[in-house]
Each structure stands twice: as structure tokens, then as C-alpha cells.
Amino acid sequence: MVGVARTALADAASALRQVDPNSVRLVNGRIDLAAVAALEAPFVELNRAIDRLSNVADGVASPWLVAPVGREVKSLQADLHKNQLRARNALHAVQVAPAMLGDSGLRRYFIAFTTPAESRGLGGFMGSWAEVTVDHGKIEMTRYGRSEDVNGTGEYADRRVQGLDDLVRQWGRFGLDSGPGGTTANKVWSNITMAPHFPAVAEAIAQLYPQSGGSKVDGVFLLDTKSVAALMNFTGPIEVPDAKVTLTAATAENFLLRDQYQVTNIDQRKDLLQTIAKATVDKLLGSTLPPPADMAAVFAPLATERRLMAWSATADEEQLFADVKMDGSFVRSGDGDGVAVTVDNASASKLEAYLDMKVEYRTVDQGGVRSGEVTVTFTNNAPASGLPDYVIGNALGLPKGTSRLWVSVYTALPMTSAQLDGSAEGMQTTQVFGWYASSKFLDIPPGATRTLVLETQGAVNPELPVKLIAQPLAKVNPVELVPG
């Protein structure tokens, strides 16, 4: 092993010496595609070196090794396997990046900006969007708008979503399927992020955008308020004269979630958001950004929290997003167990900034059958007064500060019963994305707590781990999940 390591590490070091991270930085909105392509050869050699060392480490691992040596070999194996994955992803990224950056012609991408202050199953309401084009490494923002700009644009009564059966079956009545033949309602873009599975949402966006006044897109990206704030780590402060504020990476998220709604003039507030988005993108594309690894260190945690997602219409590029956990897939239950809870704002308020949600899951296994109990506790911390109607009001005639949610609980095992605050409760049930989904509307008065309990039962592989999936709400921290 030592003999192979000597050669392999020398080859790896030689490969890395050929890599200049500064050569592939975004400078004034342009990336040098020749520099990106030049990375492929050293990354191929790096992968070969790590694979050789990993293979020999696996080969010498043995229970007959002296314990201290065995422990070191096991630790080395773990490190090598982790770095094998990183090296393969890096090589894959270098191989697909030129095409994504328009080396063979213009690429067009749709960017969805969402806010979890008004929740959707994917995280938040898409209040704003942008169209970005990339041509031979030159990146430009070519269009920007609000959801209402595409809601009623074009012949919306003739729009169609095709090949997305799960999406239409579960969420069609919220605008995706308002009539025969799959026509969409004029409010479809307001609810486009209700499904928690980003590949399906992104494909629906890609289908609907050309039918809503836009052009054909090659991919879709989603950024929530926390991701937009993270961009300011690289742009520096953003001046917003109309609001008399200066936004930074530390203050932007709170402003976008809460403080912006103190602007009572809705048109002025919409102009404000457009000003912030354009100013951020303009500064981003007009400056020199750090090397990709430095940017990844900032954005990787956001992808893990499903606050930054990406989808490509090209299979090889989409596989890269899946490999780096950026595709926003709603993980399949498989043969194991799991729980997920999503909430959709059903009153057009901005109350999820004041919502706490806790999920507990307890199980008992007996005779090859698992009985589960999912307890979801909702607390509405919103006030009944003192905030603009746009935040705490609603179009349903409910008292101010009342939160109406479309709650969906996803379980690997079928639901047998449900209770709300201790009383038996009926729920709509279906199967979607490989899960059993139990859904209902739920009203939570200001300051109140409500508890939903679901009983489940069925066969499951007890050796597989329970998957707990958190939906980002309007919180700095993700939802708390407590396994039982």
C-alpha cells in the first residue's frame, strides 16, 4: 500500500499543480470556457490516482491486521471513498460546464425567487423570477418579473402541463388542471411551488414559461430569501434608496422575510423587490467572484436545506445536480420508513414567518409489522394586530392573524387514523412521489397551538433508517424533527 501510495500521491499532486482555481472565476459576468475545459485532463488524472490508492487500501484491509494498523486503514478507506466522490463530481462538473455555459450556443435559464414567509410545499411562494442567458461564457439577466406577470400572460386557458401525473393528480385543483385536457388557471404561477419535488416543479415551469410569454428554457434554478442574502457575501452591501436601507448578507434575509412588509404601498414594495434583485444581480455580474470552491462552501449548506435547487433539461447535467444534492428531489421511501410534512399557505397572508412546526415520529415493531405515530405540533406566533393587512389579513373573512394552511403529511406506511387536538379527523389521502400523502386544511388562530396526530401501520424493512425530511419555513434554522 505504501508503494502504491507513493506513486499515486505524486500523480495526484502533479495533477493538482495544473489546476488554477482563479482561472475559472466569474469576472465581469464572464467565465473563461477554455480555462474550464483545461481542467478536465488534470481532474481525470486526479481521479485515477485516488482510485488506485482506494483500491489498494480496500485490498489490504483485513481482520488479521494488528488493531492499531487496522483502525488506520479503515480511517484511510473512509477518507478515500469520500474524496473519490468529490473528485468524480468535480470531473463531472468540468465535463458538463462548457455546455451549460453556452460553448455551443446560447443557453437560457429560469430563476425562481421564493419567500417562505408565504409557504409552499417546496419551501415558499414564487414572488419574483428572472430569465438569465449564457452565451460562450457571458452571463446576462435578460428579463425580470413578478408571478402575476406570467399568471395571465398568453392564452392561459390553452396552457398544458404534460407527463407530470403525480403533480397534476395531487395539486391540479390549485391551478395546474382547472379544466378538461389539462388547462391551467390564470393563478398557476402563484402555486407552482406547491409540490415538494423540485424536478417535477422545474419541468412544469419549463413547460409553462413558453406558454406564458417566455422562451424555451434549458434549466431552472430556485433561490429562497436565505440564498439571496448569501449572494451578498460576494456582492457586498446593496443600497436600497427607496427604503432608506443598506442590505448585507447578515440583514437581507430578515428584511426580505419581515421588514419589507412594513412598506404598506404594495406597488412600491414590488418595485422595491425588483430593485433589490436587479441591484444584486448587476453587482454579482459586474464583479470578480471568488473561486468555485469558496462559493460552494457558502452555498452547499443552502442546497442541503433545500433553499437552493437546480434542474436541467439535459440528463447528464441533471445527474450532476443529483450527485451534488442540489436537485431538490423529494427522496423516495423505498422499502424503508420515513416521514415528511409540508405546509402551503392557503390565505394569501405572510404568516409563516411566525409559524413554528415540530414533528415527532414514534414506532413499535411487532411480528414484521410496524405501527407508527406521527405528531405534528403547529404554533402560530403571529399577532392579531399591529402589522399591515398584507401580512396578517386574508381574503377568507377569518380574524386577522389567523393562519390557514394546507397541511400534507407524507408517510411510508398507510394512515389508519387521524386526530386533531384529540378529536377524530378526516383527511384526504393519496399516493404521490412514492409516499402516502394525507392532507387537510387547518386554521390556527393567532397565539394558538394545534396538534395533528396520525397513526400508520404496515410492513417495513426495519434495518433501513427512518428518513425525516424538513421543509424550509421562514426560519433561520430548519424545522426541528424529533425521531421517537
Tab-separated table of C-alpha atoms in Angstrom:
chain	number	residue	atom	x	y	z
A	1	MET	CA	0.000	0.000	0.000
A	2	VAL	CA	2.822	2.383	0.852
A	3	GLY	CA	4.454	1.689	-2.510
A	4	VAL	CA	1.270	2.448	-4.439
A	5	ALA	CA	0.570	5.477	-2.260
A	6	ARG	CA	3.958	6.983	-3.092
A	7	THR	CA	3.211	6.877	-6.821
A	8	ALA	CA	-0.487	7.730	-6.570
A	9	LEU	CA	0.034	10.738	-4.329
A	10	ALA	CA	2.810	12.019	-6.590
A	11	ASP	CA	0.448	11.743	-9.569
A	12	ALA	CA	-2.338	13.470	-7.627
A	13	ALA	CA	-0.029	16.288	-6.589
A	14	SER	CA	1.154	16.685	-10.178
A	15	ALA	CA	-2.464	16.898	-11.365
A	16	LEU	CA	-3.423	19.457	-8.742
A	17	ARG	CA	-0.457	21.659	-9.610
A	18	GLN	CA	-2.033	22.087	-13.046
A	19	VAL	CA	-5.265	23.440	-11.525
A	20	ASP	CA	-5.531	27.195	-11.054
A	21	PRO	CA	-8.826	27.982	-9.259
A	22	ASN	CA	-8.512	31.648	-10.200
A	23	SER	CA	-8.698	30.769	-13.898
A	24	VAL	CA	-12.395	29.793	-13.673
A	25	ARG	CA	-13.697	32.684	-11.616
A	26	LEU	CA	-16.606	34.797	-12.831
A	27	VAL	CA	-15.118	38.155	-13.879
A	28	ASN	CA	-17.469	40.939	-15.021
A	29	GLY	CA	-20.158	38.424	-15.911
A	30	ARG	CA	-17.935	36.132	-17.959
A	31	ILE	CA	-16.272	32.759	-17.351
A	32	ASP	CA	-13.290	31.649	-19.456
A	33	LEU	CA	-14.543	28.463	-21.121
A	34	ALA	CA	-11.075	27.479	-22.330
A	35	ALA	CA	-9.854	27.565	-18.734
A	36	VAL	CA	-12.789	25.354	-17.684
A	37	ALA	CA	-12.061	22.833	-20.446
A	38	ALA	CA	-8.379	22.776	-19.453
A	39	LEU	CA	-9.325	21.368	-16.053
A	40	GLU	CA	-10.587	18.082	-17.464
A	41	ALA	CA	-7.176	16.427	-18.033
A	42	PRO	CA	-5.780	17.070	-14.532
A	43	PHE	CA	-9.083	16.007	-12.946
A	44	VAL	CA	-9.008	12.754	-14.931
A	45	GLU	CA	-5.508	12.067	-13.612
A	46	LEU	CA	-6.575	13.009	-10.070
A	47	ASN	CA	-9.460	10.535	-10.229
A	48	ARG	CA	-7.158	7.755	-11.443
A	49	ALA	CA	-4.689	8.407	-8.616
A	50	ILE	CA	-7.394	8.368	-5.914
A	51	ASP	CA	-8.971	5.231	-7.404
A	52	ARG	CA	-5.622	3.393	-7.398
A	53	LEU	CA	-4.990	4.269	-3.781
A	54	SER	CA	-8.564	3.402	-2.758
A	55	ASN	CA	-8.378	0.015	-4.467
A	56	VAL	CA	-5.160	-0.955	-2.736
A	57	ALA	CA	-6.464	0.273	0.649
A	58	ASP	CA	-9.556	-1.882	0.210
A	59	GLY	CA	-7.300	-4.789	-0.752
A	60	VAL	CA	-5.099	-4.701	2.335
A	61	ALA	CA	-7.972	-4.251	4.804
A	62	SER	CA	-8.210	-7.440	6.840
A	63	PRO	CA	-9.326	-8.610	10.300
A	64	TRP	CA	-5.827	-10.146	10.627
A	65	LEU	CA	-4.161	-6.734	10.778
A	66	VAL	CA	-2.872	-5.578	14.178
A	67	ALA	CA	-5.688	-3.469	15.688
A	68	PRO	CA	-3.977	-0.030	15.555
A	69	VAL	CA	-2.994	-0.620	11.914
A	70	GLY	CA	-6.484	-1.897	11.073
A	71	ARG	CA	-8.042	1.237	12.537
A	72	GLU	CA	-5.769	3.476	10.479
A	73	VAL	CA	-6.534	1.536	7.283
A	74	LYS	CA	-10.273	1.785	7.987
A	75	SER	CA	-9.968	5.537	8.548
A	76	LEU	CA	-7.983	5.874	5.319
A	77	GLN	CA	-10.626	3.893	3.420
A	78	ALA	CA	-13.357	6.253	4.636
A	79	ASP	CA	-11.362	9.341	3.632
A	80	LEU	CA	-10.541	7.929	0.232
A	81	HIS	CA	-14.131	6.902	-0.508
A	82	LYS	CA	-15.325	10.398	0.435
A	83	ASN	CA	-12.697	12.031	-1.778
A	84	GLN	CA	-13.460	9.633	-4.620
A	85	LEU	CA	-16.989	11.032	-4.645
A	86	ARG	CA	-15.721	14.616	-4.540
A	87	ALA	CA	-13.217	14.032	-7.332
A	88	ARG	CA	-15.822	12.358	-9.543
A	89	ASN	CA	-18.261	15.205	-9.000
A	90	ALA	CA	-15.537	17.742	-9.804
A	91	LEU	CA	-14.658	15.932	-13.029
A	92	HIS	CA	-18.329	15.621	-13.966
A	93	ALA	CA	-18.846	19.346	-13.336
A	94	VAL	CA	-15.874	20.256	-15.528
A	95	GLN	CA	-17.172	17.997	-18.300
A	96	VAL	CA	-20.705	19.451	-18.415
A	97	ALA	CA	-19.890	23.066	-17.511
A	98	PRO	CA	-18.892	24.250	-21.016
A	99	ALA	CA	-22.243	23.209	-22.483
A	100	MET	CA	-24.135	24.737	-19.553
A	101	LEU	CA	-22.187	27.964	-20.090
A	102	GLY	CA	-23.107	28.174	-23.750
A	103	ASP	CA	-19.985	26.994	-25.557
A	104	SER	CA	-22.174	25.531	-28.331
A	105	GLY	CA	-24.669	28.355	-28.386
A	106	LEU	CA	-26.923	30.389	-26.120
A	107	ARG	CA	-28.410	28.738	-23.031
A	108	ARG	CA	-31.436	30.193	-21.250
A	109	TYR	CA	-32.340	29.583	-17.601
A	110	PHE	CA	-35.365	30.448	-15.472
A	111	ILE	CA	-34.611	31.655	-11.924
A	112	ALA	CA	-37.407	31.382	-9.334
A	113	PHE	CA	-37.040	33.590	-6.258
A	114	THR	CA	-39.189	32.274	-3.401
A	115	THR	CA	-40.110	33.504	0.050
A	116	PRO	CA	-41.025	31.078	2.846
A	117	ALA	CA	-42.915	33.918	4.546
A	118	GLU	CA	-45.792	32.612	2.407
A	119	SER	CA	-45.140	28.909	2.444
A	120	ARG	CA	-45.452	26.383	-0.339
A	121	GLY	CA	-44.646	22.677	-0.227
A	122	LEU	CA	-41.304	23.281	-1.937
A	123	GLY	CA	-40.430	25.990	0.581
A	124	GLY	CA	-42.022	29.274	-0.422
A	125	PHE	CA	-44.180	31.338	-2.762
A	126	MET	CA	-42.523	32.411	-6.025
A	127	GLY	CA	-42.928	36.160	-5.816
A	128	SER	CA	-40.286	37.051	-8.405
A	129	TRP	CA	-38.496	35.417	-11.310
A	130	ALA	CA	-35.723	36.196	-13.737
A	131	GLU	CA	-34.547	34.921	-17.096
A	132	VAL	CA	-30.777	34.516	-17.463
A	133	THR	CA	-28.951	33.789	-20.693
A	134	VAL	CA	-25.425	32.416	-21.048
A	135	ASP	CA	-23.610	32.668	-24.376
A	136	HIS	CA	-19.995	31.474	-24.706
A	137	GLY	CA	-19.417	32.122	-21.008
A	138	LYS	CA	-21.098	35.558	-20.907
A	139	ILE	CA	-23.941	35.669	-18.339
A	140	GLU	CA	-26.751	38.248	-18.546
A	141	MET	CA	-30.110	38.760	-16.861
A	142	THR	CA	-32.451	39.407	-19.783
A	143	ARG	CA	-35.888	39.502	-18.123
A	144	TYR	CA	-37.307	40.015	-14.647
A	145	GLY	CA	-40.868	39.902	-13.361
A	146	ARG	CA	-43.411	39.027	-10.698
A	147	SER	CA	-45.606	35.919	-10.617
A	148	GLU	CA	-48.612	37.947	-11.774
A	149	ASP	CA	-46.679	38.990	-14.892
A	150	VAL	CA	-46.834	35.404	-16.171
A	151	ASN	CA	-50.069	34.273	-14.486
A	152	GLY	CA	-52.388	35.737	-17.093
A	153	THR	CA	-49.960	36.223	-19.965
A	154	GLY	CA	-50.608	34.488	-23.263
A	155	GLU	CA	-53.552	32.203	-23.950
A	156	TYR	CA	-53.558	30.841	-20.409
A	157	ALA	CA	-56.792	28.915	-20.961
A	158	ASP	CA	-54.922	26.807	-23.531
A	159	ARG	CA	-51.802	26.117	-21.445
A	160	ARG	CA	-50.963	22.456	-20.830
A	161	VAL	CA	-48.792	20.511	-18.395
A	162	GLN	CA	-47.972	17.085	-19.762
A	163	GLY	CA	-46.309	13.947	-18.378
A	164	LEU	CA	-46.449	15.052	-14.723
A	165	ASP	CA	-49.195	12.786	-13.408
A	166	ASP	CA	-48.273	12.956	-9.699
A	167	LEU	CA	-48.124	16.727	-9.828
A	168	VAL	CA	-51.477	17.159	-11.559
A	169	ARG	CA	-53.249	14.481	-9.501
A	170	GLN	CA	-52.316	15.986	-6.128
A	171	TRP	CA	-52.072	19.718	-6.894
A	172	GLY	CA	-54.065	20.123	-10.109
A	173	ARG	CA	-57.011	21.775	-8.394
A	174	PHE	CA	-54.753	24.590	-7.195
A	175	GLY	CA	-54.245	25.871	-10.729
A	176	LEU	CA	-52.424	23.184	-12.674
A	177	ASP	CA	-55.546	21.489	-14.005
A	178	SER	CA	-58.566	23.785	-13.926
A	179	GLY	CA	-60.420	22.219	-16.802
A	180	PRO	CA	-60.603	19.390	-19.350
A	181	GLY	CA	-57.403	18.434	-21.115
A	182	GLY	CA	-55.004	19.805	-18.516
A	183	THR	CA	-55.608	23.543	-18.950
A	184	THR	CA	-54.103	25.759	-16.272
A	185	ALA	CA	-55.752	28.520	-14.273
A	186	ASN	CA	-54.585	32.111	-14.528
A	187	LYS	CA	-53.087	31.819	-10.999
A	188	VAL	CA	-50.957	28.759	-11.731
A	189	TRP	CA	-47.652	30.610	-11.223
A	190	SER	CA	-48.688	31.679	-7.712
A	191	ASN	CA	-48.991	27.990	-6.761
A	192	ILE	CA	-46.316	26.496	-8.999
A	193	THR	CA	-44.100	25.578	-5.998
A	194	MET	CA	-46.719	23.619	-4.042
A	195	ALA	CA	-45.237	20.199	-4.832
A	196	PRO	CA	-42.205	19.331	-2.673
A	197	HIS	CA	-40.361	17.543	-5.535
A	198	PHE	CA	-38.283	20.135	-7.422
A	199	PRO	CA	-37.625	18.104	-10.607
A	200	ALA	CA	-41.402	17.957	-11.201
A	201	VAL	CA	-41.884	21.648	-10.342
A	202	ALA	CA	-38.980	22.673	-12.569
A	203	GLU	CA	-40.281	20.632	-15.501
A	204	ALA	CA	-43.706	22.258	-15.064
A	205	ILE	CA	-42.015	25.688	-15.107
A	206	ALA	CA	-40.072	24.747	-18.240
A	207	GLN	CA	-43.301	23.674	-19.952
A	208	LEU	CA	-45.403	26.663	-18.840
A	209	TYR	CA	-42.934	29.525	-19.313
A	210	PRO	CA	-43.004	29.441	-23.146
A	211	GLN	CA	-46.821	29.285	-22.899
A	212	SER	CA	-46.823	32.340	-20.607
A	213	GLY	CA	-45.000	34.828	-22.805
A	214	GLY	CA	-41.491	33.469	-22.255
A	215	SER	CA	-38.997	31.466	-24.286
A	216	LYS	CA	-37.889	27.848	-24.122
A	217	VAL	CA	-35.509	27.308	-21.186
A	218	ASP	CA	-32.683	24.823	-20.737
A	219	GLY	CA	-32.836	24.716	-16.947
A	220	VAL	CA	-34.457	26.089	-13.806
A	221	PHE	CA	-32.881	27.377	-10.588
A	222	LEU	CA	-34.605	28.240	-7.300
A	223	LEU	CA	-33.277	30.567	-4.600
A	224	ASP	CA	-35.119	31.485	-1.412
A	225	THR	CA	-34.514	34.571	0.711
A	226	LYS	CA	-31.617	32.997	2.587
A	227	SER	CA	-29.853	32.159	-0.686
A	228	VAL	CA	-30.378	35.706	-1.993
A	229	ALA	CA	-28.872	37.020	1.235
A	230	ALA	CA	-25.911	34.664	0.760
A	231	LEU	CA	-25.186	36.276	-2.621
A	232	MET	CA	-24.368	39.453	-0.733
A	233	ASN	CA	-21.342	37.704	0.749
A	234	PHE	CA	-19.879	38.215	-2.734
A	235	THR	CA	-21.540	41.420	-3.927
A	236	GLY	CA	-21.023	43.384	-0.746
A	237	PRO	CA	-23.760	45.681	0.652
A	238	ILE	CA	-26.731	46.575	-1.565
A	239	GLU	CA	-28.060	50.118	-1.286
A	240	VAL	CA	-31.855	50.430	-1.420
A	241	PRO	CA	-32.523	54.194	-1.514
A	242	ASP	CA	-36.324	53.896	-1.761
A	243	ALA	CA	-36.446	52.028	1.561
A	244	LYS	CA	-33.559	54.010	3.050
A	245	VAL	CA	-31.731	50.804	3.971
A	246	THR	CA	-28.473	49.100	3.113
A	247	LEU	CA	-28.744	45.340	2.925
A	248	THR	CA	-25.917	42.972	3.809
A	249	ALA	CA	-25.557	39.197	3.971
A	250	ALA	CA	-26.395	39.475	7.688
A	251	THR	CA	-29.504	41.681	7.348
A	252	ALA	CA	-31.036	40.879	3.959
A	253	GLU	CA	-32.912	37.732	4.977
A	254	ASN	CA	-34.790	39.411	7.830
A	255	PHE	CA	-35.646	42.372	5.576
A	256	LEU	CA	-36.982	40.104	2.824
A	257	LEU	CA	-38.946	37.952	5.280
A	258	ARG	CA	-40.392	40.614	7.569
A	259	ASP	CA	-39.306	44.231	7.297
A	260	GLN	CA	-40.251	44.691	3.642
A	261	TYR	CA	-43.901	44.173	4.554
A	262	GLN	CA	-43.838	47.369	6.636
A	263	VAL	CA	-43.984	49.142	3.269
A	264	THR	CA	-47.756	49.478	3.071
A	265	ASN	CA	-47.895	50.576	-0.581
A	266	ILE	CA	-47.957	47.256	-2.442
A	267	ASP	CA	-46.798	48.699	-5.779
A	268	GLN	CA	-43.906	50.458	-4.058
A	269	ARG	CA	-42.971	47.229	-2.285
A	270	LYS	CA	-42.989	45.291	-5.556
A	271	ASP	CA	-40.747	47.927	-7.127
A	272	LEU	CA	-38.513	47.602	-4.080
A	273	LEU	CA	-38.069	43.855	-4.562
A	274	GLN	CA	-37.281	44.374	-8.226
A	275	THR	CA	-34.699	46.997	-7.272
A	276	ILE	CA	-33.041	44.611	-4.794
A	277	ALA	CA	-32.970	41.683	-7.235
A	278	LYS	CA	-31.597	43.733	-10.105
A	279	ALA	CA	-29.025	45.513	-7.952
A	280	THR	CA	-27.802	42.202	-6.522
A	281	VAL	CA	-27.515	40.506	-9.911
A	282	ASP	CA	-25.904	43.582	-11.512
A	283	LYS	CA	-23.247	43.733	-8.794
A	284	LEU	CA	-22.763	39.981	-8.984
A	285	LEU	CA	-22.193	40.033	-12.739
A	286	GLY	CA	-20.126	43.196	-12.618
A	287	SER	CA	-17.524	41.990	-10.136
A	288	THR	CA	-14.899	39.305	-9.715
A	289	LEU	CA	-16.215	36.374	-7.689
A	290	PRO	CA	-14.158	34.003	-5.523
A	291	PRO	CA	-13.021	30.604	-6.851
A	292	PRO	CA	-15.774	27.960	-7.199
A	293	ALA	CA	-14.696	26.044	-4.073
A	294	ASP	CA	-15.115	29.164	-1.914
A	295	MET	CA	-18.592	29.783	-3.307
A	296	ALA	CA	-19.519	26.133	-2.822
A	297	ALA	CA	-18.617	26.399	0.860
A	298	VAL	CA	-21.277	29.115	1.221
A	299	PHE	CA	-23.993	27.539	-0.922
A	300	ALA	CA	-23.625	23.817	-0.136
A	301	PRO	CA	-25.438	24.120	3.233
A	302	LEU	CA	-28.264	26.006	1.497
A	303	ALA	CA	-28.648	23.177	-1.021
A	304	THR	CA	-28.775	20.702	1.865
A	305	GLU	CA	-31.604	22.744	3.418
A	306	ARG	CA	-33.423	22.807	0.035
A	307	ARG	CA	-33.088	26.591	-0.196
A	308	LEU	CA	-31.039	26.412	-3.408
A	309	MET	CA	-32.058	23.953	-6.137
A	310	ALA	CA	-31.256	23.340	-9.780
A	311	TRP	CA	-32.715	21.329	-12.671
A	312	SER	CA	-31.563	20.792	-16.222
A	313	ALA	CA	-33.455	19.548	-19.258
A	314	THR	CA	-30.253	17.681	-20.219
A	315	ALA	CA	-29.981	14.303	-18.457
A	316	ASP	CA	-26.203	14.409	-17.852
A	317	GLU	CA	-26.414	17.861	-16.273
A	318	GLU	CA	-29.407	16.875	-14.156
A	319	GLN	CA	-27.419	13.864	-12.912
A	320	LEU	CA	-24.689	16.233	-11.716
A	321	PHE	CA	-27.244	18.236	-9.716
A	322	ALA	CA	-28.497	14.981	-8.182
A	323	ASP	CA	-24.951	13.830	-7.359
A	324	VAL	CA	-24.145	17.062	-5.507
A	325	LYS	CA	-27.536	17.018	-3.691
A	326	MET	CA	-28.733	20.177	-5.400
A	327	ASP	CA	-31.619	18.702	-7.394
A	328	GLY	CA	-34.239	19.210	-4.671
A	329	SER	CA	-35.664	15.723	-5.075
A	330	PHE	CA	-38.271	14.565	-2.606
A	331	VAL	CA	-36.489	11.400	-1.539
A	332	ARG	CA	-38.317	8.130	-2.227
A	333	SER	CA	-39.266	5.956	0.726
A	334	GLY	CA	-38.142	2.722	-0.992
A	335	ASP	CA	-38.503	-0.270	1.301
A	336	GLY	CA	-37.742	1.788	4.395
A	337	ASP	CA	-39.763	4.093	6.600
A	338	GLY	CA	-39.963	7.858	6.614
A	339	VAL	CA	-41.921	10.983	7.451
A	340	ALA	CA	-42.237	14.363	5.777
A	341	VAL	CA	-44.530	17.308	6.494
A	342	THR	CA	-45.194	20.245	4.188
A	343	VAL	CA	-47.464	23.263	4.596
A	344	ASP	CA	-48.939	25.552	1.967
A	345	ASN	CA	-50.275	28.980	2.847
A	346	ALA	CA	-53.979	28.932	1.953
A	347	SER	CA	-54.951	32.506	2.874
A	348	ALA	CA	-52.511	34.697	0.867
A	349	SER	CA	-51.031	36.029	4.111
A	350	LYS	CA	-47.357	36.216	5.121
A	351	LEU	CA	-47.732	34.369	8.429
A	352	GLU	CA	-45.209	31.547	8.037
A	353	ALA	CA	-42.588	33.958	9.342
A	354	TYR	CA	-44.396	33.445	12.656
A	355	LEU	CA	-45.085	29.713	12.418
A	356	ASP	CA	-43.316	27.066	14.496
A	357	MET	CA	-43.668	23.425	13.486
A	358	LYS	CA	-42.362	20.353	15.321
A	359	VAL	CA	-42.553	16.776	14.058
A	360	GLU	CA	-42.229	13.674	16.220
A	361	TYR	CA	-42.309	10.103	14.952
A	362	ARG	CA	-42.517	7.065	17.232
A	363	THR	CA	-42.675	3.433	16.141
A	364	VAL	CA	-43.300	-0.046	17.526
A	365	ASP	CA	-42.318	-3.200	15.578
A	366	GLN	CA	-44.103	-6.485	16.203
A	367	GLY	CA	-44.311	-9.603	14.065
A	368	GLY	CA	-42.860	-7.912	10.980
A	369	VAL	CA	-45.395	-5.077	11.171
A	370	ARG	CA	-44.593	-1.514	12.199
A	371	SER	CA	-47.101	0.753	13.927
A	372	GLY	CA	-46.197	4.439	13.758
A	373	GLU	CA	-47.440	7.632	15.368
A	374	VAL	CA	-46.679	10.979	13.713
A	375	THR	CA	-47.308	14.025	15.895
A	376	VAL	CA	-47.143	17.464	14.247
A	377	THR	CA	-47.424	20.498	16.501
A	378	PHE	CA	-48.157	23.904	14.936
A	379	THR	CA	-47.832	27.175	16.854
A	380	ASN	CA	-48.914	30.464	15.278
A	381	ASN	CA	-46.900	33.246	16.923
A	382	ALA	CA	-48.426	35.981	14.760
A	383	PRO	CA	-50.142	38.931	16.446
A	384	ALA	CA	-53.777	39.772	15.794
A	385	SER	CA	-52.943	43.451	15.167
A	386	GLY	CA	-50.060	45.842	14.711
A	387	LEU	CA	-48.906	44.578	11.308
A	388	PRO	CA	-50.127	45.503	7.799
A	389	ASP	CA	-53.164	43.633	6.494
A	390	TYR	CA	-50.941	42.263	3.741
A	391	VAL	CA	-49.162	40.255	6.470
A	392	ILE	CA	-51.860	39.258	8.962
A	393	GLY	CA	-55.026	39.751	6.892
A	394	ASN	CA	-56.624	37.273	4.500
A	395	ALA	CA	-59.198	37.004	1.742
A	396	LEU	CA	-61.281	34.395	3.597
A	397	GLY	CA	-63.019	36.509	6.213
A	398	LEU	CA	-61.000	34.939	9.048
A	399	PRO	CA	-59.920	37.016	12.077
A	400	LYS	CA	-56.654	38.859	11.496
A	401	GLY	CA	-53.568	36.852	12.349
A	402	THR	CA	-55.324	33.529	11.657
A	403	SER	CA	-53.209	31.117	9.649
A	404	ARG	CA	-54.946	28.776	7.223
A	405	LEU	CA	-52.638	26.015	5.986
A	406	TRP	CA	-52.942	23.139	3.555
A	407	VAL	CA	-51.074	20.532	5.599
A	408	SER	CA	-49.696	17.373	3.978
A	409	VAL	CA	-48.143	14.533	5.972
A	410	TYR	CA	-46.159	12.047	3.895
A	411	THR	CA	-45.585	8.573	5.330
A	412	ALA	CA	-44.076	5.358	4.005
A	413	LEU	CA	-46.844	3.371	5.718
A	414	PRO	CA	-50.558	3.944	5.067
A	415	MET	CA	-52.516	6.074	7.532
A	416	THR	CA	-55.018	4.192	9.707
A	417	SER	CA	-56.473	7.134	11.668
A	418	ALA	CA	-56.000	10.832	12.414
A	419	GLN	CA	-56.798	13.157	15.310
A	420	LEU	CA	-56.767	16.938	15.555
A	421	ASP	CA	-56.453	18.308	19.087
A	422	GLY	CA	-57.600	14.925	20.435
A	423	SER	CA	-60.677	14.517	18.213
A	424	ALA	CA	-61.024	12.152	15.244
A	425	GLU	CA	-60.343	13.911	11.971
A	426	GLY	CA	-60.803	13.031	8.307
A	427	MET	CA	-58.015	13.684	5.806
A	428	GLN	CA	-57.682	13.469	2.030
A	429	THR	CA	-55.361	10.564	1.189
A	430	THR	CA	-53.498	9.630	-1.967
A	431	GLN	CA	-50.129	8.304	-3.127
A	432	VAL	CA	-47.588	10.652	-4.675
A	433	PHE	CA	-43.820	10.504	-5.341
A	434	GLY	CA	-43.710	7.037	-3.744
A	435	TRP	CA	-45.321	8.174	-0.452
A	436	TYR	CA	-48.742	8.024	1.152
A	437	ALA	CA	-49.948	11.629	1.434
A	438	SER	CA	-52.613	12.677	3.965
A	439	SER	CA	-53.781	16.287	3.601
A	440	LYS	CA	-56.250	18.760	5.081
A	441	PHE	CA	-56.888	22.470	5.603
A	442	LEU	CA	-56.032	23.680	9.105
A	443	ASP	CA	-56.878	27.016	10.761
A	444	ILE	CA	-54.627	28.273	13.583
A	445	PRO	CA	-55.730	31.444	15.428
A	446	PRO	CA	-53.044	33.954	16.451
A	447	GLY	CA	-51.144	32.756	19.513
A	448	ALA	CA	-52.688	29.263	19.312
A	449	THR	CA	-51.168	25.783	19.137
A	450	ARG	CA	-52.791	22.866	17.323
A	451	THR	CA	-51.709	19.221	17.306
A	452	LEU	CA	-52.267	16.742	14.488
A	453	VAL	CA	-51.639	13.031	15.186
A	454	LEU	CA	-51.591	10.321	12.507
A	455	GLU	CA	-51.459	6.579	13.149
A	456	THR	CA	-49.823	4.427	10.466
A	457	GLN	CA	-49.270	0.696	10.074
A	458	GLY	CA	-47.649	-1.654	7.583
A	459	ALA	CA	-44.704	-3.870	6.706
A	460	VAL	CA	-41.296	-2.225	6.502
A	461	ASN	CA	-37.642	-3.221	6.380
A	462	PRO	CA	-36.561	-2.444	9.980
A	463	GLU	CA	-32.865	-2.446	9.050
A	464	LEU	CA	-33.223	0.649	6.850
A	465	PRO	CA	-33.030	4.061	8.546
A	466	VAL	CA	-36.085	6.254	9.009
A	467	LYS	CA	-35.940	9.223	6.624
A	468	LEU	CA	-37.006	12.531	8.125
A	469	ILE	CA	-37.451	15.367	5.645
A	470	ALA	CA	-37.599	19.009	6.709
A	471	GLN	CA	-39.355	21.671	4.644
A	472	PRO	CA	-37.730	25.122	5.000
A	473	LEU	CA	-40.084	27.555	6.673
A	474	ALA	CA	-39.442	31.251	7.248
A	475	LYS	CA	-36.862	30.491	9.928
A	476	VAL	CA	-33.125	30.917	10.122
A	477	ASN	CA	-32.935	27.287	11.284
A	478	PRO	CA	-34.657	24.322	9.597
A	479	VAL	CA	-37.708	22.627	11.097
A	480	GLU	CA	-36.972	20.574	14.209
A	481	LEU	CA	-37.545	16.847	13.705
A	482	VAL	CA	-37.520	14.546	16.729
A	483	PRO	CA	-37.377	10.797	15.953
A	484	GLY	CA	-39.070	8.556	18.512
